[in-house]
mmCIF file of C-alpha atoms in Angstrom:
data_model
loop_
_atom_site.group_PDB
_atom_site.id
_atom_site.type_symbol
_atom_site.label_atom_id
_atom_site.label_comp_id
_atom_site.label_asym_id
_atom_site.label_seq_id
_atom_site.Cartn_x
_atom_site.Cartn_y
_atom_site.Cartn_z
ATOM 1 C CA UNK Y 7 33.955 -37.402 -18.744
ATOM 2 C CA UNK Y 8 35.248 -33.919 -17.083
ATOM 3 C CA UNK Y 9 36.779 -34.633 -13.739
ATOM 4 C CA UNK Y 10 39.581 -32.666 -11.859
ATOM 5 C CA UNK Y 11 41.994 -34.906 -9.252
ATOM 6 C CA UNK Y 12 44.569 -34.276 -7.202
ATOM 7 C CA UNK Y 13 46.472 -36.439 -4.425
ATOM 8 C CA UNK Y 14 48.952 -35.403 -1.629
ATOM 9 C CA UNK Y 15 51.067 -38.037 0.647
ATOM 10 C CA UNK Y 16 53.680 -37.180 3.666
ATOM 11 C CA UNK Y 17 55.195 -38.969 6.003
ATOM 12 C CA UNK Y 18 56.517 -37.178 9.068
ATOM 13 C CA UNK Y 19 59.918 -36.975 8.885
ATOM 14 C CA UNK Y 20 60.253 -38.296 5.204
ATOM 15 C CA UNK Y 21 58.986 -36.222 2.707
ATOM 16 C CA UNK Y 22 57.485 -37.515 -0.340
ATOM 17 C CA UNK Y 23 55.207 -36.376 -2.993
ATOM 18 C CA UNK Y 24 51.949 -37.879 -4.798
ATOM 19 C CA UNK Y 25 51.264 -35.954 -7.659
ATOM 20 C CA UNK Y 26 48.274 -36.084 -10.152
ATOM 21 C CA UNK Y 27 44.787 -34.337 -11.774
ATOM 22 C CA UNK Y 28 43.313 -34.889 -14.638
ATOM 23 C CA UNK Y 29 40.419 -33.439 -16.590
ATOM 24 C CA UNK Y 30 40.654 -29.896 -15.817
ATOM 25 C CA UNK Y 31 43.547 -29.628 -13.730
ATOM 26 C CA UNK Y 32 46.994 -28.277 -13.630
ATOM 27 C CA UNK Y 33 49.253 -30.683 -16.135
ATOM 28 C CA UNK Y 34 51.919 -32.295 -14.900
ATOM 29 C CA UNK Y 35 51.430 -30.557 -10.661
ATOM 30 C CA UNK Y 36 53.194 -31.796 -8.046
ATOM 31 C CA UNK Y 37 52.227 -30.577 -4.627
ATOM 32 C CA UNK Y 38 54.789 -31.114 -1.120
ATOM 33 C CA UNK Y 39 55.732 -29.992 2.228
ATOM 34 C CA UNK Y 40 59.318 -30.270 3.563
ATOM 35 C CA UNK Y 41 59.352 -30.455 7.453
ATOM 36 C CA UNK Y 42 61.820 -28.067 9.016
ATOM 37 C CA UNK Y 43 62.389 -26.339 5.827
ATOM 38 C CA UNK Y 44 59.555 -24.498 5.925
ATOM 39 C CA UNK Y 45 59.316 -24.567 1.565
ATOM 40 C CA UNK Y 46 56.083 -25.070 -0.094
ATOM 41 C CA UNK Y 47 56.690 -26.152 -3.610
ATOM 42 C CA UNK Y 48 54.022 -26.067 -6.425
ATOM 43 C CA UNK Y 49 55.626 -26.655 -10.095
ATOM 44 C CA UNK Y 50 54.115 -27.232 -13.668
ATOM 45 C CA UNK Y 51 56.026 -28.293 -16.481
ATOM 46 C CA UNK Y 52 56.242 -24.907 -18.370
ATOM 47 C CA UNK Y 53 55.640 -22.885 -15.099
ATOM 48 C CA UNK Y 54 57.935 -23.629 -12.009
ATOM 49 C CA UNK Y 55 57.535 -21.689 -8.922
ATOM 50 C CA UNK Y 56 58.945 -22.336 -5.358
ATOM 51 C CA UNK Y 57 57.915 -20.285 -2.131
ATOM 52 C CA UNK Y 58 59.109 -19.621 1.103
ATOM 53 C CA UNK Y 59 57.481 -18.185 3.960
ATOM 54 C CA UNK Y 60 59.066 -14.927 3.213
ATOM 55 C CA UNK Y 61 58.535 -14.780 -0.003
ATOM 56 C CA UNK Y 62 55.052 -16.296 -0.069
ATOM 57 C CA UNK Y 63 53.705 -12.637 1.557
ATOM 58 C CA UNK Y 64 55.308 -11.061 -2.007
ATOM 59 C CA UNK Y 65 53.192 -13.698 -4.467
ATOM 60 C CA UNK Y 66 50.020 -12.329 -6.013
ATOM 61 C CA UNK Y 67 46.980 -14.357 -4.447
ATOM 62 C CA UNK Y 68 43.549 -14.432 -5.632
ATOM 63 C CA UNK Y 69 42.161 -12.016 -3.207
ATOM 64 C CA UNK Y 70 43.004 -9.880 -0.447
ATOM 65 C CA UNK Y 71 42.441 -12.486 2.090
ATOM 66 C CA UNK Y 72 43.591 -15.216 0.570
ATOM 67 C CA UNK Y 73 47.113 -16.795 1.413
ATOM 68 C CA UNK Y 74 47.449 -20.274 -1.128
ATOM 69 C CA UNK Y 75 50.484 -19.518 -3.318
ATOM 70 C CA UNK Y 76 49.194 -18.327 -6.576
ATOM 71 C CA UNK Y 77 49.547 -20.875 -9.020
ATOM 72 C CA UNK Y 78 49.143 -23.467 -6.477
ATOM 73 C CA UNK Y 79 45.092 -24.108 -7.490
ATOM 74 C CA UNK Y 80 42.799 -24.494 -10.495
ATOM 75 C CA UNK Y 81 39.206 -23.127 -11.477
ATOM 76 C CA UNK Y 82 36.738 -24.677 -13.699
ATOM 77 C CA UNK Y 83 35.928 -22.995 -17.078
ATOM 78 C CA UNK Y 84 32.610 -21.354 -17.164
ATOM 79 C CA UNK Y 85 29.490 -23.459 -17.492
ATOM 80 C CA UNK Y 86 32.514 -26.695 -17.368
ATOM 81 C CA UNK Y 87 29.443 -28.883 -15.818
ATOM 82 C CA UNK Y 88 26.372 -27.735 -17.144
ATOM 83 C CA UNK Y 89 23.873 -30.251 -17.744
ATOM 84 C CA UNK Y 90 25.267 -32.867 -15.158
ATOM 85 C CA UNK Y 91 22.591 -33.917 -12.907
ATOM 86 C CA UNK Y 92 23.781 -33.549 -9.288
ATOM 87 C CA UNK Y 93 20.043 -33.719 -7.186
ATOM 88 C CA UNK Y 94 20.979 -37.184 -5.851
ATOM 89 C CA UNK Y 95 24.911 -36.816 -4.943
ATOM 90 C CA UNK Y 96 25.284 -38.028 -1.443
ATOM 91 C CA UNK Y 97 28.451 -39.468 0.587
ATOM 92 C CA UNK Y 98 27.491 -42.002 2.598
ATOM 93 C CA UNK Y 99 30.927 -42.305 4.607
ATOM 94 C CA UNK Y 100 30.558 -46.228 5.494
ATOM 95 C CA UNK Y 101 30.094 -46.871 1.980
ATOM 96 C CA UNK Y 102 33.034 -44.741 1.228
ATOM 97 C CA UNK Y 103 35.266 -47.014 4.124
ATOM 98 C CA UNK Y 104 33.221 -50.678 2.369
ATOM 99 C CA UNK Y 105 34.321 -49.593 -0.730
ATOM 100 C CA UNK Y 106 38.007 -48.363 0.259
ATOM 101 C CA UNK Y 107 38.640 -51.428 2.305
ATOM 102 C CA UNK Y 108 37.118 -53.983 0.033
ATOM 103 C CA UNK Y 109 39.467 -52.357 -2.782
ATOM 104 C CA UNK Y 110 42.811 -52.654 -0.370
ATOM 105 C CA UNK Y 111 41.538 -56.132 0.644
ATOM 106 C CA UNK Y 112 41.782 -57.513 -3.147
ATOM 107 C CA UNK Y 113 45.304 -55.972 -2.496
ATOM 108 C CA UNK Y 114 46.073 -57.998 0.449
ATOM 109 C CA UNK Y 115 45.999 -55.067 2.389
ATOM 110 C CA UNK Y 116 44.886 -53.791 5.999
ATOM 111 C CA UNK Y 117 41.476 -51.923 6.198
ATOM 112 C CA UNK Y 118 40.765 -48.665 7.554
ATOM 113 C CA UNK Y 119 38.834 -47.578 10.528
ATOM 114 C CA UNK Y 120 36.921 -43.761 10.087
ATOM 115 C CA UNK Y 121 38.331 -41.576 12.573
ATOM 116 C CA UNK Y 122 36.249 -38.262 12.897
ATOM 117 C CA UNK Y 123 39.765 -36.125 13.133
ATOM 118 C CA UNK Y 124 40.064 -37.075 9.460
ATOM 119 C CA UNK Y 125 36.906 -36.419 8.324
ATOM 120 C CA UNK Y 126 37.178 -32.942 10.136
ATOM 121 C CA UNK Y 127 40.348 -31.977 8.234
ATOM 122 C CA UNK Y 128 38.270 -33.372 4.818
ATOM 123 C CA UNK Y 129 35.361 -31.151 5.870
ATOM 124 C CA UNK Y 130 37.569 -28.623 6.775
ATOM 125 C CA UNK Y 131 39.016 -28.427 3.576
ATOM 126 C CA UNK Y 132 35.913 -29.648 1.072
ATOM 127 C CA UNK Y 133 34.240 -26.543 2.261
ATOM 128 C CA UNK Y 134 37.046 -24.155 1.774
ATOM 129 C CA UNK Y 135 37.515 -25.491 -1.869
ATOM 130 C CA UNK Y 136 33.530 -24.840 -2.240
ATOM 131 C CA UNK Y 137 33.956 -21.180 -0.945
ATOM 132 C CA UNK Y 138 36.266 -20.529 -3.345
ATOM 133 C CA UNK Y 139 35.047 -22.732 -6.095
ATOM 134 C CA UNK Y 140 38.378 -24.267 -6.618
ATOM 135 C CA UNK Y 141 40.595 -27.194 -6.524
ATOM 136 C CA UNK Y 142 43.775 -28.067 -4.468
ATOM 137 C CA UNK Y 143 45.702 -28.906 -1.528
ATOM 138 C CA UNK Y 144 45.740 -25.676 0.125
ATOM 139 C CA UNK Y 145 43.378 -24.134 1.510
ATOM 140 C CA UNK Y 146 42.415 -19.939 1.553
ATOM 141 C CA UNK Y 147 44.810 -19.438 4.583
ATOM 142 C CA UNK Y 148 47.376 -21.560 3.330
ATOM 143 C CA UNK Y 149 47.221 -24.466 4.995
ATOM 144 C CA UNK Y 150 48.423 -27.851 3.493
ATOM 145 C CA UNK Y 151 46.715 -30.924 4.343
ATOM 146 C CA UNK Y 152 49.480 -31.857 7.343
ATOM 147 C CA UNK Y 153 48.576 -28.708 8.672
ATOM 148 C CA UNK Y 154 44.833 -29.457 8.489
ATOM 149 C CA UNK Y 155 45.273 -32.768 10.304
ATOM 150 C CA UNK Y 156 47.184 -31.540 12.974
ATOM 151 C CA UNK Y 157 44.535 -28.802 13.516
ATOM 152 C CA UNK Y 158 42.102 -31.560 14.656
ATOM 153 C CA UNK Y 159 44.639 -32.519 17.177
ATOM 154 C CA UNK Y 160 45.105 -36.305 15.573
ATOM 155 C CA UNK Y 161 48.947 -37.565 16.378
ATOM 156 C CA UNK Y 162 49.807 -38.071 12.905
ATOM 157 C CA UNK Y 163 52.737 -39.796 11.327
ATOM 158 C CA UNK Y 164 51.110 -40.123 7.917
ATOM 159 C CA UNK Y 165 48.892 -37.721 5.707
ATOM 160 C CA UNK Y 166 47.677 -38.607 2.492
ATOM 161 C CA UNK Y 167 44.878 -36.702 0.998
ATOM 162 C CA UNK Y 168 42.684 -37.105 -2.156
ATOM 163 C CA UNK Y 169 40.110 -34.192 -3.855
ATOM 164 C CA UNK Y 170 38.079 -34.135 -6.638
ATOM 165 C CA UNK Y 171 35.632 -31.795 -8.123
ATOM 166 C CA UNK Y 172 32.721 -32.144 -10.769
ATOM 167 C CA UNK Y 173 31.839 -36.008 -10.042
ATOM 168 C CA UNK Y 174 28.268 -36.637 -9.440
ATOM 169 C CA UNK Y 175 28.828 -40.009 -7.646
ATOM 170 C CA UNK Y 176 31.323 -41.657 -4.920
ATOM 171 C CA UNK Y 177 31.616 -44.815 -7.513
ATOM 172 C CA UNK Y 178 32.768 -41.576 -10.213
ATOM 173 C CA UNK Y 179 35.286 -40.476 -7.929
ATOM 174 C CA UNK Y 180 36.498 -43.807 -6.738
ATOM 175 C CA UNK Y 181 37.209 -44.961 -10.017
ATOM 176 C CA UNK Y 182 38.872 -41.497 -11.279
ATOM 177 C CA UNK Y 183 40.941 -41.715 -8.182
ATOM 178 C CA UNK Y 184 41.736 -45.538 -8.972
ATOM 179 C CA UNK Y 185 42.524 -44.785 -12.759
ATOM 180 C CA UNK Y 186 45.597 -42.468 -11.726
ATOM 181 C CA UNK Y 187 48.891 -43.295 -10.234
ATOM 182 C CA UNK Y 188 49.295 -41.162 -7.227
ATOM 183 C CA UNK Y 189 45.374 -40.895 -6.469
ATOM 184 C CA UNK Y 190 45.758 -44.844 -6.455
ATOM 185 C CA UNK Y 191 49.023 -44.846 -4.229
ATOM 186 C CA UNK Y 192 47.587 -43.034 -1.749
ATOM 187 C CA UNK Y 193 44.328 -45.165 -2.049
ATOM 188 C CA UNK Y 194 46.543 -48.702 -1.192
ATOM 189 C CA UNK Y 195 49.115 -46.790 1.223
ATOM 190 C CA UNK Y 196 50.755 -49.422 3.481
ATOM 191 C CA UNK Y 197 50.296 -47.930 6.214
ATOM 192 C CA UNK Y 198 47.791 -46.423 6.362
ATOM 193 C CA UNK Y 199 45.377 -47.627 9.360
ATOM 194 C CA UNK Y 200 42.518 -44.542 9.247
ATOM 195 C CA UNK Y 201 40.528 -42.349 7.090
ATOM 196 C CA UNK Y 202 37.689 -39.577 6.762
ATOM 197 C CA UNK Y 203 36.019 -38.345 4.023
ATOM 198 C CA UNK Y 204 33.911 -35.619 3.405
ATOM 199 C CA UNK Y 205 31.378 -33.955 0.146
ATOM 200 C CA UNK Y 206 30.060 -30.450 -0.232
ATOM 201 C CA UNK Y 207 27.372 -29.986 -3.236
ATOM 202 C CA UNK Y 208 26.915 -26.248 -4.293
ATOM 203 C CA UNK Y 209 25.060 -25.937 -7.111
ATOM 204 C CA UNK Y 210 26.263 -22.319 -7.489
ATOM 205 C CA UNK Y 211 29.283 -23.179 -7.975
ATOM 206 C CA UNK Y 212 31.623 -24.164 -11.682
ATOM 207 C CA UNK Y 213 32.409 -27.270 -9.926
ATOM 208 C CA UNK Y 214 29.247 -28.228 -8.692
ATOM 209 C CA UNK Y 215 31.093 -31.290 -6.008
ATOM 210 C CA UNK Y 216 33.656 -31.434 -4.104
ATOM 211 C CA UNK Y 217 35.116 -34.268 -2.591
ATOM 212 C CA UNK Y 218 38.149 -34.854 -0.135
ATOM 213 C CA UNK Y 219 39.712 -37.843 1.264
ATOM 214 C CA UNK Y 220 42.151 -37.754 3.990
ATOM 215 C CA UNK Y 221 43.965 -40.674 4.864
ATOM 216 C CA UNK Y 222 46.564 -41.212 7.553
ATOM 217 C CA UNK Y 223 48.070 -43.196 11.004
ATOM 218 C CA UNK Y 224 48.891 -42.192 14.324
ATOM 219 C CA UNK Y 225 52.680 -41.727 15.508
ATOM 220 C CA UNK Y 226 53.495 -44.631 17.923
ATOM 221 C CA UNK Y 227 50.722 -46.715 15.989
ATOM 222 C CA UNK Y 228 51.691 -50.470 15.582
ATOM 223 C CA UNK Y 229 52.158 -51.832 12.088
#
């Protein structure tokens, strides 16, 4: 089954990286943010590449407008989805929190609450990944998903994010996302208290879905 994944994590003040896709996506991508570096780092196996601000503005992008390091996102392959039957995908984002938190609970782990600053930085981003019919962590103007949470104003200490394109169901997703490492990580983070999730279906689109799941936890939040 064609599916494309990818999975971010950072914790304020200690970076660390979640790395994964499958399907369609960039082999072997790793995706981080280094606070008061300013670096954003994208690397394949056979195709390293590291930015900084400066040298970000010299990178070819995909258009004019468009400031995500090239390199740094994937496109589906012409007609990649045809024939997948997408009139009935629907996120329901209480079934998406029942589902999450039953899954941590078998873990022995805390459940989430939604929080609608999450789900705006998933929405945020879900529709900017549509626009450009695209997958990855950072968005047309560059942002990377601690830059999207903090745009919503939320306090954040931790930022974990999850996308996928091409699935026709939340149950297709949630298993992709449980069948790889990082995806998985992020799905049975710690500490993690909060989440929001968000689904944009555009049928004119290679990718047809696109799904985003932002988890995270408020500085000063007790454990």
């Amino acid at each position: 089954m064609l599916r494309v994944l990818l999975s971010f994590l950072l914790v304020v003040g200690v970076p660390a990286v979640l790395g994964g896709c499958g399907g369609l996506g960039p082999a072997d991508s790793s995706l981080s943010y280094a606070p008061n570096e300013g670096v954003l780092s994208w690397g394949g196996k056979n195709r390293p590449r590291r930015y900084t601000a400066e040298g970000a503005k010299r990178q070819r992008t995909a258009r004019l407008t468009d400031r995500a390091p090239f390199g740094s996102w994937s496109k589906a392959p012409k007609n990649a989805f045809k024939g997948r039957d997408y009139s009935r995908t629907r996120l329901n984002p209480r079934t998406a929190l029942e589902m999450i938190n039953s899954y941590r609970a078998s873990k022995g782990l805390k459940p989430l609450k939604l929080n609608p600053k999450l789900a705006q930085a998933a929405r945020m981003h879900a529709k900017d990944l549509a626009s450009h019919d695209r997958i990855s962590h950072y968005g047309s103007d560059g942002s990377d998903p601690l830059v999207r949470v903090q745009r919503t104003g939320y306090p954040v200490h931790l930022a974990a994010e999850n996308v996928g394109t091409g699935q026709v169901s939340l149950a297709e997703v949630f298993k992709g996302w449980q069948k790889s490492p990082g995806h998985n990580e992020n799905l049975l983070l710690k500490d993690a208290r909060e989440m929001g999730m968000a689904l944009v279906v555009d049928p004119d689109t290679e990718y047809k879905t696109f799904w985003t799941l932002v988890l995270g936890s408020r500085r000063g939040a007790s454990s």
